Amino acid sequence: MRYSTGRTNCGTLVPANPRERAMTRQMKVAAAQLGPVARTESREQVVKRLLELMREAKGWGVDVVVYPELALTTFFPRWLIDVEEELDEWFEADMPNAATQPLFEEARNLGIGFHLGYAEIAYEGNIKRRFNTAIIVDKKGDIVGRFRKVHIPGHHEVLERPGQHLEKRYFDVGDMGFPVYRAFGAICGMAICNDRRWPETWRVMGLQGVEMVFCGYNTPVGLGDSFDLDALSPFHNLLCFQAGCYQNATWAVGVAKAGCEEGFNMIGQSCIVAPSGEVVAMCSTVEDELIVHGCNMELSRDYKRDIFNFAYHRRPEHYGLIVERTGAEPPPA
Ligand code: ING
């Protein structure tokens, strides 16, 4: 258990004067990293692990505990699942449901909020949609925000390699954009795993004044990418969070499902990152681990007011290609 104080190493922005400090808006967050979830592990068994982390977080006076992407199950897109009923078993048709209700009840009992990633089945009329989804639940145990992963990585078809990455086969593209919500006294947004690699994710939330981004991830290593790409996975993970936070003057809590899960390695490095881009806390294991930080929500003020004052500095008239063009189109040779 590592507990970092509310004092950050982001320069002198944290008021030294206790009275002035009392004026600071603080959100105490916990990244609740999960170690491997076995294919045979039931939702109830996983919820027990989540409850243990929630109670530990409450012990530290945390306002919101952040769980990983697809937290309720093993990372099933690593396998080809061709039978629809079998695929449905990895999804939640309702939220909360019998298995997850204890999480909502405990949140209400303890007065703590949480963010949870899971595979969602949603119906539009009689059309079944499948989303890689995350929710924000407030201290009363009510769902106050939802997000559906937009940047779906991996492949539709099976590749010649031991581990697959079939998210494009199993999930629809999210249909909600990148919404932000007022929660825990701040403007909170969400991203899911691969979303963190795309600057558009952060900037769309930045243009809504986001101050805190919750982002769970399952980042496999060694599915068949080149060694140097694999070796740089941890570096790229932090790079995405630090750049996204700094360039949009927001906090972020990044939370891994980590470790060797069903024979496939996934990075840990769950982290809490300040608007300065500094990592203020990071997990040091690839198991269930909690890190906590008292985030001074005024830290982004100076960045939003000066260097990243979007209204004052941005020039959308020059950014047209970002929304007009999907793939890169180099100039004629
Ligand atoms: N996982 C990975 C991620 O973006 C990935 C996919 C792995 C992309 C390695 C690039 C390299 O972290 C999910 N679930 O998006």
PDB file of N, CA, C and O in Angstrom, residues 125-165:
ATOM      1  N   GLY A 125     -33.888  -0.957 -29.942  1.00  0.00           N
ATOM      2  CA  GLY A 125     -35.011  -1.702 -30.535  1.00  0.00           C
ATOM      3  C   GLY A 125     -34.671  -3.165 -30.382  1.00  0.00           C
ATOM      4  O   GLY A 125     -34.316  -3.627 -29.292  1.00  0.00           O
ATOM      5  N   ASN A 126     -34.693  -3.915 -31.494  1.00  0.00           N
ATOM      6  CA  ASN A 126     -34.328  -5.333 -31.342  1.00  0.00           C
ATOM      7  C   ASN A 126     -32.919  -5.606 -31.868  1.00  0.00           C
ATOM      8  O   ASN A 126     -32.549  -6.746 -32.124  1.00  0.00           O
ATOM      9  N   ILE A 127     -32.129  -4.528 -32.029  1.00  0.00           N
ATOM     10  CA  ILE A 127     -30.746  -4.708 -32.484  1.00  0.00           C
ATOM     11  C   ILE A 127     -29.829  -4.820 -31.268  1.00  0.00           C
ATOM     12  O   ILE A 127     -29.837  -3.944 -30.393  1.00  0.00           O
ATOM     13  N   LYS A 128     -29.088  -5.928 -31.202  1.00  0.00           N
ATOM     14  CA  LYS A 128     -28.154  -6.140 -30.082  1.00  0.00           C
ATOM     15  C   LYS A 128     -26.840  -5.452 -30.406  1.00  0.00           C
ATOM     16  O   LYS A 128     -26.247  -5.674 -31.451  1.00  0.00           O
ATOM     17  N   ARG A 129     -26.411  -4.578 -29.490  1.00  0.00           N
ATOM     18  CA  ARG A 129     -25.120  -3.913 -29.658  1.00  0.00           C
ATOM     19  C   ARG A 129     -24.177  -4.378 -28.544  1.00  0.00           C
ATOM     20  O   ARG A 129     -24.635  -4.676 -27.429  1.00  0.00           O
ATOM     21  N   ARG A 130     -22.898  -4.439 -28.855  1.00  0.00           N
ATOM     22  CA  ARG A 130     -21.908  -4.871 -27.851  1.00  0.00           C
ATOM     23  C   ARG A 130     -20.887  -3.747 -27.690  1.00  0.00           C
ATOM     24  O   ARG A 130     -20.287  -3.318 -28.685  1.00  0.00           O
ATOM     25  N   PHE A 131     -20.682  -3.277 -26.456  1.00  0.00           N
ATOM     26  CA  PHE A 131     -19.753  -2.176 -26.220  1.00  0.00           C
ATOM     27  C   PHE A 131     -18.745  -2.532 -25.127  1.00  0.00           C
ATOM     28  O   PHE A 131     -19.058  -3.323 -24.214  1.00  0.00           O
ATOM     29  N   ASN A 132     -17.555  -1.932 -25.260  1.00  0.00           N
ATOM     30  CA  ASN A 132     -16.552  -1.988 -24.189  1.00  0.00           C
ATOM     31  C   ASN A 132     -16.822  -0.717 -23.387  1.00  0.00           C
ATOM     32  O   ASN A 132     -16.518   0.381 -23.859  1.00  0.00           O
ATOM     33  N   THR A 133     -17.419  -0.860 -22.209  1.00  0.00           N
ATOM     34  CA  THR A 133     -18.064   0.259 -21.515  1.00  0.00           C
ATOM     35  C   THR A 133     -17.421   0.539 -20.159  1.00  0.00           C
ATOM     36  O   THR A 133     -16.813  -0.346 -19.543  1.00  0.00           O
ATOM     37  N   ALA A 134     -17.568   1.773 -19.700  1.00  0.00           N
ATOM     38  CA  ALA A 134     -17.153   2.144 -18.339  1.00  0.00           C
ATOM     39  C   ALA A 134     -18.206   3.079 -17.754  1.00  0.00           C
ATOM     40  O   ALA A 134     -18.852   3.831 -18.498  1.00  0.00           O
ATOM     41  N   ILE A 135     -18.379   3.014 -16.438  1.00  0.00           N
ATOM     42  CA  ILE A 135     -19.364   3.867 -15.764  1.00  0.00           C
ATOM     43  C   ILE A 135     -18.712   4.580 -14.584  1.00  0.00           C
ATOM     44  O   ILE A 135     -17.702   4.111 -14.047  1.00  0.00           O
ATOM     45  N   ILE A 136     -19.323   5.706 -14.219  1.00  0.00           N
ATOM     46  CA  ILE A 136     -18.981   6.415 -12.983  1.00  0.00           C
ATOM     47  C   ILE A 136     -20.182   6.270 -12.057  1.00  0.00           C
ATOM     48  O   ILE A 136     -21.321   6.540 -12.473  1.00  0.00           O
ATOM     49  N   VAL A 137     -19.933   5.799 -10.842  1.00  0.00           N
ATOM     50  CA  VAL A 137     -20.987   5.623  -9.838  1.00  0.00           C
ATOM     51  C   VAL A 137     -20.689   6.563  -8.667  1.00  0.00           C
ATOM     52  O   VAL A 137     -19.540   6.612  -8.193  1.00  0.00           O
ATOM     53  N   ASP A 138     -21.692   7.332  -8.234  1.00  0.00           N
ATOM     54  CA  ASP A 138     -21.421   8.333  -7.180  1.00  0.00           C
ATOM     55  C   ASP A 138     -21.507   7.705  -5.781  1.00  0.00           C
ATOM     56  O   ASP A 138     -21.739   6.498  -5.646  1.00  0.00           O
ATOM     57  N   LYS A 139     -21.370   8.537  -4.759  1.00  0.00           N
ATOM     58  CA  LYS A 139     -21.270   8.019  -3.389  1.00  0.00           C
ATOM     59  C   LYS A 139     -22.618   7.507  -2.864  1.00  0.00           C
ATOM     60  O   LYS A 139     -22.671   6.903  -1.792  1.00  0.00           O
ATOM     61  N   LYS A 140     -23.657   7.739  -3.655  1.00  0.00           N
ATOM     62  CA  LYS A 140     -24.970   7.182  -3.251  1.00  0.00           C
ATOM     63  C   LYS A 140     -25.217   5.846  -3.963  1.00  0.00           C
ATOM     64  O   LYS A 140     -26.267   5.231  -3.841  1.00  0.00           O
ATOM     65  N   GLY A 141     -24.234   5.436  -4.787  1.00  0.00           N
ATOM     66  CA  GLY A 141     -24.379   4.168  -5.511  1.00  0.00           C
ATOM     67  C   GLY A 141     -25.184   4.310  -6.787  1.00  0.00           C
ATOM     68  O   GLY A 141     -25.653   3.321  -7.348  1.00  0.00           O
ATOM     69  N   ASP A 142     -25.319   5.560  -7.291  1.00  0.00           N
ATOM     70  CA  ASP A 142     -26.070   5.779  -8.549  1.00  0.00           C
ATOM     71  C   ASP A 142     -25.104   5.965  -9.723  1.00  0.00           C
ATOM     72  O   ASP A 142     -24.087   6.642  -9.575  1.00  0.00           O
ATOM     73  N   ILE A 143     -25.450   5.426 -10.874  1.00  0.00           N
ATOM     74  CA  ILE A 143     -24.645   5.618 -12.095  1.00  0.00           C
ATOM     75  C   ILE A 143     -24.871   7.045 -12.579  1.00  0.00           C
ATOM     76  O   ILE A 143     -26.001   7.439 -12.853  1.00  0.00           O
ATOM     77  N   VAL A 144     -23.811   7.841 -12.605  1.00  0.00           N
ATOM     78  CA  VAL A 144     -23.917   9.243 -13.023  1.00  0.00           C
ATOM     79  C   VAL A 144     -23.184   9.513 -14.335  1.00  0.00           C
ATOM     80  O   VAL A 144     -23.218  10.635 -14.855  1.00  0.00           O
ATOM     81  N   GLY A 145     -22.517   8.501 -14.877  1.00  0.00           N
ATOM     82  CA  GLY A 145     -21.824   8.715 -16.150  1.00  0.00           C
ATOM     83  C   GLY A 145     -21.524   7.388 -16.820  1.00  0.00           C
ATOM     84  O   GLY A 145     -21.340   6.368 -16.142  1.00  0.00           O
ATOM     85  N   ARG A 146     -21.511   7.422 -18.163  1.00  0.00           N
ATOM     86  CA  ARG A 146     -21.239   6.199 -18.927  1.00  0.00           C
ATOM     87  C   ARG A 146     -20.383   6.573 -20.131  1.00  0.00           C
ATOM     88  O   ARG A 146     -20.499   7.704 -20.658  1.00  0.00           O
ATOM     89  N   PHE A 147     -19.518   5.665 -20.543  1.00  0.00           N
ATOM     90  CA  PHE A 147     -18.697   5.886 -21.737  1.00  0.00           C
ATOM     91  C   PHE A 147     -18.536   4.556 -22.456  1.00  0.00           C
ATOM     92  O   PHE A 147     -18.434   3.502 -21.814  1.00  0.00           O
ATOM     93  N   ARG A 148     -18.524   4.616 -23.792  1.00  0.00           N
ATOM     94  CA  ARG A 148     -18.332   3.393 -24.602  1.00  0.00           C
ATOM     95  C   ARG A 148     -17.103   3.604 -25.481  1.00  0.00           C
ATOM     96  O   ARG A 148     -17.053   4.576 -26.248  1.00  0.00           O
ATOM     97  N   LYS A 149     -16.160   2.704 -25.363  1.00  0.00           N
ATOM     98  CA  LYS A 149     -14.850   2.824 -26.012  1.00  0.00           C
ATOM     99  C   LYS A 149     -15.002   3.139 -27.497  1.00  0.00           C
ATOM    100  O   LYS A 149     -15.767   2.480 -28.221  1.00  0.00           O
ATOM    101  N   VAL A 150     -14.269   4.134 -27.947  1.00  0.00           N
ATOM    102  CA  VAL A 150     -14.370   4.604 -29.337  1.00  0.00           C
ATOM    103  C   VAL A 150     -13.280   3.973 -30.200  1.00  0.00           C
ATOM    104  O   VAL A 150     -13.533   3.475 -31.302  1.00  0.00           O
ATOM    105  N   HIS A 151     -12.045   4.016 -29.713  1.00  0.00           N
ATOM    106  CA  HIS A 151     -10.907   3.482 -30.496  1.00  0.00           C
ATOM    107  C   HIS A 151     -10.742   1.989 -30.185  1.00  0.00           C
ATOM    108  O   HIS A 151     -10.110   1.614 -29.198  1.00  0.00           O
ATOM    109  N   ILE A 152     -11.341   1.159 -31.034  1.00  0.00           N
ATOM    110  CA  ILE A 152     -11.317  -0.291 -30.809  1.00  0.00           C
ATOM    111  C   ILE A 152     -10.086  -0.861 -31.519  1.00  0.00           C
ATOM    112  O   ILE A 152      -9.999  -0.777 -32.755  1.00  0.00           O
ATOM    113  N   PRO A 153      -9.119  -1.387 -30.767  1.00  0.00           N
ATOM    114  CA  PRO A 153      -7.880  -1.872 -31.389  1.00  0.00           C
ATOM    115  C   PRO A 153      -8.017  -3.311 -31.858  1.00  0.00           C
ATOM    116  O   PRO A 153      -9.078  -3.921 -31.702  1.00  0.00           O
ATOM    117  N   GLY A 154      -6.926  -3.836 -32.385  1.00  0.00           N
ATOM    118  CA  GLY A 154      -6.873  -5.260 -32.716  1.00  0.00           C
ATOM    119  C   GLY A 154      -7.469  -5.535 -34.084  1.00  0.00           C
ATOM    120  O   GLY A 154      -7.359  -4.751 -35.018  1.00  0.00           O
ATOM    121  N   HIS A 155      -8.075  -6.708 -34.229  1.00  0.00           N
ATOM    122  CA  HIS A 155      -8.452  -7.233 -35.561  1.00  0.00           C
ATOM    123  C   HIS A 155      -9.854  -7.837 -35.539  1.00  0.00           C
ATOM    124  O   HIS A 155     -10.360  -8.187 -34.470  1.00  0.00           O
ATOM    125  N   HIS A 156     -10.431  -7.964 -36.755  1.00  0.00           N
ATOM    126  CA  HIS A 156     -11.694  -8.716 -36.894  1.00  0.00           C
ATOM    127  C   HIS A 156     -11.393 -10.202 -37.074  1.00  0.00           C
ATOM    128  O   HIS A 156     -12.129 -11.058 -36.602  1.00  0.00           O
ATOM    129  N   GLU A 157     -10.305 -10.496 -37.793  1.00  0.00           N
ATOM    130  CA  GLU A 157     -10.005 -11.896 -38.128  1.00  0.00           C
ATOM    131  C   GLU A 157      -8.863 -12.439 -37.287  1.00  0.00           C
ATOM    132  O   GLU A 157      -8.019 -11.677 -36.810  1.00  0.00           O
ATOM    133  N   VAL A 158      -8.806 -13.762 -37.160  1.00  0.00           N
ATOM    134  CA  VAL A 158      -7.746 -14.414 -36.385  1.00  0.00           C
ATOM    135  C   VAL A 158      -6.429 -14.281 -37.136  1.00  0.00           C
ATOM    136  O   VAL A 158      -6.380 -14.433 -38.350  1.00  0.00           O
ATOM    137  N   LEU A 159      -5.368 -13.956 -36.392  1.00  0.00           N
ATOM    138  CA  LEU A 159      -4.038 -13.856 -36.996  1.00  0.00           C
ATOM    139  C   LEU A 159      -3.230 -15.097 -36.628  1.00  0.00           C
ATOM    140  O   LEU A 159      -3.538 -15.787 -35.665  1.00  0.00           O
ATOM    141  N   GLU A 160      -2.176 -15.357 -37.405  1.00  0.00           N
ATOM    142  CA  GLU A 160      -1.280 -16.485 -37.127  1.00  0.00           C
ATOM    143  C   GLU A 160      -0.386 -16.126 -35.937  1.00  0.00           C
ATOM    144  O   GLU A 160       0.727 -15.638 -36.101  1.00  0.00           O
ATOM    145  N   ARG A 161      -0.902 -16.285 -34.725  1.00  0.00           N
ATOM    146  CA  ARG A 161      -0.045 -16.035 -33.552  1.00  0.00           C
ATOM    147  C   ARG A 161      -0.751 -16.610 -32.331  1.00  0.00           C
ATOM    148  O   ARG A 161      -1.960 -16.847 -32.362  1.00  0.00           O
ATOM    149  N   PRO A 162      -0.030 -16.840 -31.237  1.00  0.00           N
ATOM    150  CA  PRO A 162      -0.615 -17.557 -30.091  1.00  0.00           C
ATOM    151  C   PRO A 162      -1.790 -16.809 -29.460  1.00  0.00           C
ATOM    152  O   PRO A 162      -2.842 -17.344 -29.189  1.00  0.00           O
ATOM    153  N   GLY A 163      -1.608 -15.466 -29.270  1.00  0.00           N
ATOM    154  CA  GLY A 163      -2.679 -14.692 -28.620  1.00  0.00           C
ATOM    155  C   GLY A 163      -3.315 -13.770 -29.647  1.00  0.00           C
ATOM    156  O   GLY A 163      -2.618 -13.151 -30.439  1.00  0.00           O
ATOM    157  N   GLN A 164      -4.655 -13.685 -29.630  1.00  0.00           N
ATOM    158  CA  GLN A 164      -5.331 -12.800 -30.574  1.00  0.00           C
ATOM    159  C   GLN A 164      -5.642 -11.476 -29.891  1.00  0.00           C
ATOM    160  O   GLN A 164      -5.524 -11.335 -28.672  1.00  0.00           O
ATOM    161  N   HIS A 165      -6.111 -10.522 -30.713  1.00  0.00           N
ATOM    162  CA  HIS A 165      -6.641  -9.283 -30.123  1.00  0.00           C
ATOM    163  C   HIS A 165      -7.892  -8.949 -30.912  1.00  0.00           C
ATOM    164  O   HIS A 165      -7.863  -8.173 -31.848  1.00  0.00           O
TER     165      HIS A 165
END
